[in-house]
């Protein structure tokens, strides 16, 4: 302290030994707080899936995958697996569990695509190893250069935190270096992912400071959190209910058979600008992900589609079949069990790829009739 | 490149590694210079041309001054005019042109239209800081206070030293230049103290300044629709926001420099514990106030040429200081408020009734209120807007200000901490059981703060 006399405007100078104490304590908090929080946030629902509002909360995904029991089979995928138009009790994992004697877990996440899925599993689901895993392949991500993220034109898309930030170039991703470094750090340091979880889950994706300044959507002149203590929010068992009382809307969408969105697809046939698998970034990411899962000694089963073939014109459908065959070829060459079912009836889909409740039920039944799947799923 | 970014952390790690590798060679100064230019060019590499030009010219001018029979005064004026022209063109040209156009009805083209080679007309970051630093070198040499720096690399490193390049503190050659003559001894204590300073600065910026800004921006966005209570509290919050923001940069700059073994001057000394305006200016932006004192106030005669002249000098210095902060009438008005306040303070010193002994806390409160009265001009976008704020505050049509309680708690805690620091109880703050948990709390809380895209207020100056 003597060294700093006359040059300090505060008394917070620390000696080297004190810094060592601080570093030890901060590291303990880094490691300890996610563990404590994990214990306080239990998942008791067998049909649990990552809530829609936590679709960017990768820490929750880590918790979901690390809590899997030995017998549970996670189904990994995008919104098709998560169930964009259905409720928790109507996704593929639910029907598979219901119709068989095995437990399947919905490990899908809304808004994913193979490039993001690769990052999610590599960085946030390290506990998925040495177990049976179903991986979904949605070929719709290869239906145009834009969806494939291989056009040089900048695009805004979901889960950009999960795609490669530094190691690989994604032509449609033009984030500045600062954002890339920040995202890279959040993917690499579990505590940062936990911090993001706290913000997502307790503070409506904001910092505690921003949360106290939040404007009411119902009445823009009101700032309902002004006099609240953000620390209380952390202790709240159900942070959402408080926000409901405050009339701060949480962007969510209706789902399930009774919702207006749950209706069969109807419309004219479309053509899509499929890109070849050789040039596809998404396919490359899917291959990387499969290889990663195999290297973790997982027993992998890949479900390809089924896309809503009724929606495509003849040329588009034939190109899709070609891609399916190529994908199957590669999976075969890697000795990965897989199945590529035919499209479900058109009224079982809500759009090009998402089944409705009866679509998932039918798909589950078909899967359980498929020999390669039943052989694979049988306990060894 | 901002201090609180991942980019800076990576940059600084590389700089430190390079510095340590080159410590036994003469190239460590070149390394610092290269790093500083890289740091500065990160904003816009066109800026580099300006800083290199300004540095080269002042280095050359002082060399010319040293020659036998040199017309020192002429060279000094060339240096001053050159630096002020740079500042004038990039910072004030549009302000003067629009005012001349307004007053005379002329239609002079804005400065952006006379930029050569189609270059964009924009204010180079930190130009007000490095031109002042460079100018002080020529003036101090002229006055015989320092020796000429013989190495251009060392001089350029002094002008562009990256920790303090864009927002100060404005260093004097006497303090900083000698530190480039020998590789600094980096002790463990330097790293510990530098890290402490950096964390405190980071906390001030991310946890406090940015938080206060949320409320201030909301209220000052449209003062005409805000109520008196909101505007009053927003003004108080702005007083703290600008302190946190600017002193945060200085703390981080001093911290970064200290980790590299360099010692930069103290720039803020708990200014809101001042019991008078003159005390406030001895605690606020110290490197700038002393610059104006040494290079403007004293040459004008200071307080040596009679009472009337002293008042004129004070007012002039504060008007210039206001304009230094920005090319707008609001900044000039802010300077005028402080100049008038200090003049009044000086004038009242000898009046009998002012000698009544008031408790220090009353004086601190009054000083804080006066400073806040000035900040209204500083924060408002126009004089008219500032007058609306004043009118609303004094109208007493006050409603629920919806000022975040948590923010009040944080600002209040800092103020109490600073008051204790300035009191006889200061020793308690040096206790481990206070400092260590406080630092831990700050570090943990920092992770929960948002940091994307937060500029520092003083960068615009």
Coordinates of C-alpha atoms in Angstrom, one line a residue, chain B residues 46-367:
Chain B
X46 CA -6.5 7.3 -41.8
X47 CA -6.1 8.7 -38.3
X48 CA -2.6 7.5 -38.2
X49 CA -1.5 10.0 -40.8
X50 CA -2.6 12.8 -38.5
X51 CA -0.9 11.6 -35.4
X52 CA 2.3 10.9 -37.3
X53 CA 2.2 14.3 -38.9
X54 CA 1.6 16.1 -35.6
X55 CA 4.4 14.1 -33.9
X56 CA 6.9 14.6 -36.7
X57 CA 6.3 18.3 -36.9
X58 CA 6.7 18.9 -33.1
X59 CA 9.8 16.7 -33.0
X60 CA 11.3 18.7 -36.0
X61 CA 10.3 22.1 -34.5
X62 CA 12.0 21.4 -31.2
X63 CA 15.1 20.3 -33.1
X64 CA 15.1 23.5 -35.0
X65 CA 14.6 25.5 -31.7
X66 CA 17.8 23.9 -30.4
X67 CA 20.0 25.2 -33.2
X68 CA 22.2 28.2 -32.3
X69 CA 20.5 31.5 -33.1
X70 CA 17.1 29.8 -33.8
X71 CA 14.0 32.0 -33.6
X72 CA 12.5 29.9 -30.8
X73 CA 9.4 32.0 -30.4
X74 CA 8.6 31.7 -34.1
X75 CA 9.0 27.9 -34.0
X76 CA 6.9 27.7 -30.9
X77 CA 4.1 29.6 -32.6
X78 CA 4.3 27.3 -35.7
X79 CA 3.9 24.3 -33.4
X80 CA 0.9 25.9 -31.5
X81 CA -0.7 27.0 -34.7
X82 CA -0.2 23.7 -36.4
X83 CA -1.7 21.7 -33.5
X84 CA -4.6 24.2 -33.1
X85 CA -5.3 24.1 -36.8
X86 CA -5.5 20.4 -36.8
X87 CA -7.9 20.6 -33.9
X88 CA -9.7 23.5 -35.4
X89 CA -10.3 21.8 -38.7
X90 CA -11.4 18.4 -37.5
X91 CA -13.3 19.5 -34.5
X92 CA -14.6 23.0 -35.0
X93 CA -14.8 23.7 -38.7
X94 CA -18.4 22.7 -39.1
X95 CA -19.4 24.5 -35.9
X96 CA -17.9 27.8 -37.1
X97 CA -19.2 27.4 -40.7
X98 CA -22.8 26.7 -39.6
X99 CA -22.6 29.7 -37.2
X100 CA -21.2 32.0 -39.8
X101 CA -23.8 30.9 -42.3
X102 CA -26.5 31.5 -39.7
X103 CA -25.2 34.9 -38.8
X104 CA -24.4 36.3 -42.2
X105 CA -26.7 34.4 -44.5
X106 CA -23.8 33.1 -46.4
X107 CA -23.8 29.6 -47.8
X108 CA -20.3 28.3 -47.0
X109 CA -19.7 24.7 -47.8
X110 CA -19.4 22.3 -44.8
X111 CA -15.9 20.9 -44.0
X112 CA -16.8 17.5 -45.3
X113 CA -16.9 18.9 -48.9
X114 CA -13.4 20.2 -48.8
X115 CA -11.8 16.9 -47.7
X116 CA -9.1 15.8 -50.3
X117 CA -9.2 12.4 -52.1
X118 CA -12.8 11.8 -51.1
X119 CA -11.8 11.1 -47.5
X120 CA -14.5 11.1 -44.9
X121 CA -14.7 14.1 -42.6
X122 CA -14.8 12.7 -39.1
X123 CA -13.4 13.7 -35.7
X124 CA -10.2 11.6 -35.1
X125 CA -10.5 9.8 -31.8
X126 CA -8.4 11.4 -29.1
X127 CA -7.2 14.3 -31.2
X128 CA -7.8 16.7 -28.3
X129 CA -5.7 14.7 -26.0
X130 CA -2.6 13.9 -28.2
X131 CA -2.4 17.4 -29.7
X132 CA -2.4 18.9 -26.2
X133 CA 0.3 16.4 -25.1
X134 CA 2.5 17.1 -28.0
X135 CA 2.0 20.8 -27.7
X136 CA 3.0 20.7 -24.0
X137 CA 6.3 19.2 -25.1
X138 CA 7.2 22.2 -27.4
X139 CA 6.0 24.7 -24.8
X140 CA 8.0 23.1 -21.9
X141 CA 11.1 22.9 -24.1
X142 CA 10.7 26.6 -25.0
X143 CA 10.4 27.5 -21.3
X144 CA 13.5 25.5 -20.6
X145 CA 11.7 23.0 -18.4
X146 CA 12.8 19.9 -20.3
X147 CA 15.6 18.8 -22.5
X148 CA 15.1 17.9 -26.2
X149 CA 14.3 14.3 -26.9
X150 CA 16.8 13.1 -29.3
X151 CA 15.1 9.9 -30.4
X152 CA 12.1 10.3 -32.7
X153 CA 10.9 6.8 -31.8
X154 CA 10.9 7.6 -28.1
X155 CA 9.1 10.9 -28.7
X156 CA 6.5 9.2 -30.9
X157 CA 6.0 6.6 -28.3
X158 CA 5.4 9.3 -25.7
X159 CA 2.8 11.1 -27.9
X160 CA 1.0 7.9 -28.9
X161 CA 1.4 5.6 -25.8
X162 CA -1.7 3.5 -26.3
X163 CA -3.0 3.3 -22.7
X164 CA -3.6 7.0 -22.6
X165 CA -3.7 7.9 -26.2
X166 CA -7.4 8.4 -26.8
X167 CA -8.8 9.7 -23.5
X168 CA -5.9 10.8 -21.4
X169 CA -4.6 11.4 -18.8
X170 CA -2.8 14.2 -20.8
X171 CA 0.8 13.4 -19.7
X172 CA 3.6 15.9 -19.5
X173 CA 6.9 15.1 -21.2
X174 CA 8.6 15.6 -17.9
X175 CA 6.7 12.7 -16.4
X176 CA 6.3 10.2 -19.2
X177 CA 9.2 10.7 -21.6
X178 CA 11.9 9.7 -19.2
X179 CA 10.1 6.4 -18.6
X180 CA 10.9 5.5 -22.3
X181 CA 14.6 5.9 -21.7
X182 CA 15.1 2.7 -19.8
X183 CA 13.1 -0.6 -19.8
X184 CA 10.7 -0.2 -16.9
X185 CA 11.2 -2.5 -13.9
X186 CA 8.0 -4.5 -13.8
X187 CA 7.6 -5.5 -10.1
X188 CA 4.9 -7.9 -8.8
X189 CA 3.4 -4.9 -7.0
X190 CA 3.0 -3.1 -10.3
X191 CA 1.1 -6.0 -11.8
X192 CA -1.1 -6.3 -8.6
X193 CA -1.7 -2.5 -8.5
X194 CA -2.3 -2.3 -12.2
X195 CA -4.8 -5.2 -12.1
X196 CA -6.6 -3.6 -9.2
X197 CA -6.9 -0.3 -11.1
X198 CA -8.1 -2.1 -14.2
X199 CA -10.8 -4.0 -12.4
X200 CA -12.0 -0.9 -10.6
X201 CA -12.1 0.9 -13.9
X202 CA -13.9 -1.9 -15.6
X203 CA -16.5 -2.0 -12.9
X204 CA -17.0 1.8 -13.0
X205 CA -17.6 1.6 -16.8
X206 CA -19.7 -1.6 -17.2
X207 CA -21.6 -1.8 -13.9
X208 CA -22.0 1.9 -13.0
X209 CA -21.6 4.2 -16.0
X210 CA -23.6 2.0 -18.4
X211 CA -26.3 1.5 -15.8
X212 CA -26.7 5.2 -15.1
X213 CA -26.8 5.8 -18.9
X214 CA -29.9 3.6 -19.2
X215 CA -31.8 6.1 -17.0
X216 CA -30.2 9.3 -18.2
X217 CA -30.7 8.4 -21.9
X218 CA -34.3 7.5 -21.3
X219 CA -35.1 10.8 -19.6
X220 CA -32.9 13.1 -21.7
X221 CA -34.1 11.6 -24.9
X222 CA -37.2 13.9 -24.7
X223 CA -36.9 16.3 -21.8
X224 CA -40.1 18.1 -22.7
X225 CA -42.1 15.0 -21.9
X226 CA -40.2 14.1 -18.7
X227 CA -41.3 15.4 -15.3
X228 CA -39.2 17.6 -13.0
X229 CA -38.3 14.8 -10.6
X230 CA -37.1 12.5 -13.4
X231 CA -35.0 15.3 -14.9
X232 CA -33.5 16.2 -11.5
X233 CA -32.6 12.6 -10.8
X234 CA -31.4 12.1 -14.4
X235 CA -29.1 15.1 -14.0
X236 CA -27.7 13.6 -10.7
X237 CA -27.3 10.3 -12.5
X238 CA -25.5 11.9 -15.4
X239 CA -23.1 13.6 -13.0
X240 CA -22.1 10.2 -11.8
X241 CA -22.3 8.6 -15.2
X242 CA -19.8 11.0 -16.7
X243 CA -17.5 10.6 -13.6
X244 CA -17.7 6.8 -13.7
X245 CA -17.3 6.7 -17.5
X246 CA -14.3 9.0 -17.7
X247 CA -12.5 8.0 -14.5
X248 CA -13.1 4.4 -15.6
X249 CA -11.1 5.0 -18.7
X250 CA -8.3 6.7 -16.7
X251 CA -8.2 3.9 -14.2
X252 CA -8.0 1.3 -16.9
X253 CA -5.3 3.4 -18.7
X254 CA -3.3 3.7 -15.6
X255 CA -3.8 0.0 -14.8
X256 CA -2.7 -1.1 -18.2
X257 CA 0.3 1.2 -18.1
X258 CA 1.2 0.1 -14.6
X259 CA 1.2 -3.6 -15.6
X260 CA 3.7 -2.6 -18.3
X261 CA 5.8 -0.8 -15.6
X262 CA 4.8 2.8 -16.5
X263 CA 3.3 5.2 -14.1
X264 CA 0.7 7.7 -15.4
X265 CA -0.7 10.6 -13.5
X266 CA -3.8 10.6 -11.3
X267 CA -6.6 12.2 -13.2
X268 CA -9.6 12.0 -10.7
X269 CA -9.6 12.3 -7.0
X270 CA -13.1 11.7 -5.8
X271 CA -14.4 15.0 -7.3
X272 CA -17.9 14.7 -5.7
X273 CA -16.4 15.1 -2.2
X274 CA -15.3 18.6 -3.1
X275 CA -16.5 21.4 -0.8
X276 CA -16.0 24.2 -3.4
X277 CA -15.8 24.6 -7.2
X278 CA -12.1 25.3 -7.0
X279 CA -11.6 22.1 -5.1
X280 CA -13.7 20.3 -7.6
X281 CA -11.4 21.5 -10.4
X282 CA -8.4 20.2 -8.4
X283 CA -10.0 16.8 -8.4
X284 CA -11.7 16.6 -11.8
X285 CA -9.8 15.8 -14.9
X286 CA -6.6 16.9 -13.2
X287 CA -4.4 16.5 -16.2
X288 CA -6.6 18.9 -18.3
X289 CA -7.1 21.5 -15.5
X290 CA -3.4 21.7 -14.8
X291 CA -2.7 21.9 -18.6
X292 CA -5.1 24.9 -18.9
X293 CA -3.6 26.4 -15.7
X294 CA 0.0 26.1 -16.9
X295 CA -0.4 26.8 -20.6
X296 CA -3.4 29.3 -20.7
X297 CA -4.2 30.7 -17.3
X298 CA -0.7 31.5 -16.2
X299 CA 0.4 33.0 -19.6
X300 CA -2.7 35.2 -19.5
X301 CA -1.4 36.6 -16.2
X302 CA -3.2 34.2 -13.8
X303 CA -4.1 36.1 -10.6
X304 CA -1.1 38.4 -10.7
X305 CA -2.6 41.2 -12.7
X306 CA -5.3 42.5 -10.5
X307 CA -8.8 41.3 -9.5
X308 CA -10.6 42.2 -12.6
X309 CA -8.0 40.6 -14.9
X310 CA -8.1 37.4 -12.7
X311 CA -11.8 37.1 -13.3
X312 CA -11.5 37.7 -17.0
X313 CA -8.7 35.1 -17.1
X314 CA -10.8 32.6 -15.2
X315 CA -13.8 33.1 -17.5
X316 CA -11.6 32.8 -20.6
X317 CA -10.0 29.6 -19.4
X318 CA -13.3 28.0 -18.7
X319 CA -14.8 29.1 -22.0
X320 CA -11.9 27.6 -23.8
X321 CA -12.2 24.5 -21.6
X322 CA -15.8 24.2 -22.5
X323 CA -15.0 24.4 -26.2
X324 CA -12.3 21.8 -25.8
X325 CA -15.0 19.4 -24.8
X326 CA -17.0 19.9 -27.9
X327 CA -17.9 22.3 -30.7
X328 CA -21.3 23.3 -29.5
X329 CA -22.9 26.2 -27.6
X330 CA -23.9 23.9 -24.8
X331 CA -20.3 23.1 -24.0
X332 CA -19.5 26.8 -24.1
X333 CA -22.4 27.4 -21.7
X334 CA -21.1 24.7 -19.4
X335 CA -17.7 26.3 -19.4
X336 CA -19.3 29.7 -18.6
X337 CA -21.2 28.2 -15.7
X338 CA -18.0 26.9 -14.2
X339 CA -16.1 30.1 -15.0
X340 CA -18.8 32.3 -13.5
X341 CA -19.1 30.0 -10.5
X342 CA -15.3 30.1 -9.8
X343 CA -15.3 33.9 -10.3
X344 CA -18.1 34.3 -7.8
X345 CA -16.4 31.9 -5.4
X346 CA -13.2 34.0 -5.6
X347 CA -15.1 37.3 -5.3
X348 CA -17.0 36.1 -2.3
X349 CA -13.9 34.8 -0.4
X350 CA -13.4 38.2 1.2
X351 CA -17.1 39.0 1.9
X352 CA -17.8 38.7 5.6
X353 CA -21.0 36.6 5.6
X354 CA -19.4 33.9 3.5
X355 CA -17.0 33.3 6.3
X356 CA -19.7 31.6 8.4
X357 CA -18.4 28.1 9.2
X358 CA -20.7 25.7 7.4
X359 CA -20.5 22.0 8.0
X360 CA -18.4 20.3 5.3
X361 CA -21.3 18.1 4.1
X362 CA -23.4 21.2 3.4
X363 CA -20.6 22.6 1.3
X364 CA -20.2 19.3 -0.5
X365 CA -23.9 19.2 -1.2
X366 CA -24.0 22.7 -2.5
X367 CA -20.9 22.1 -4.7

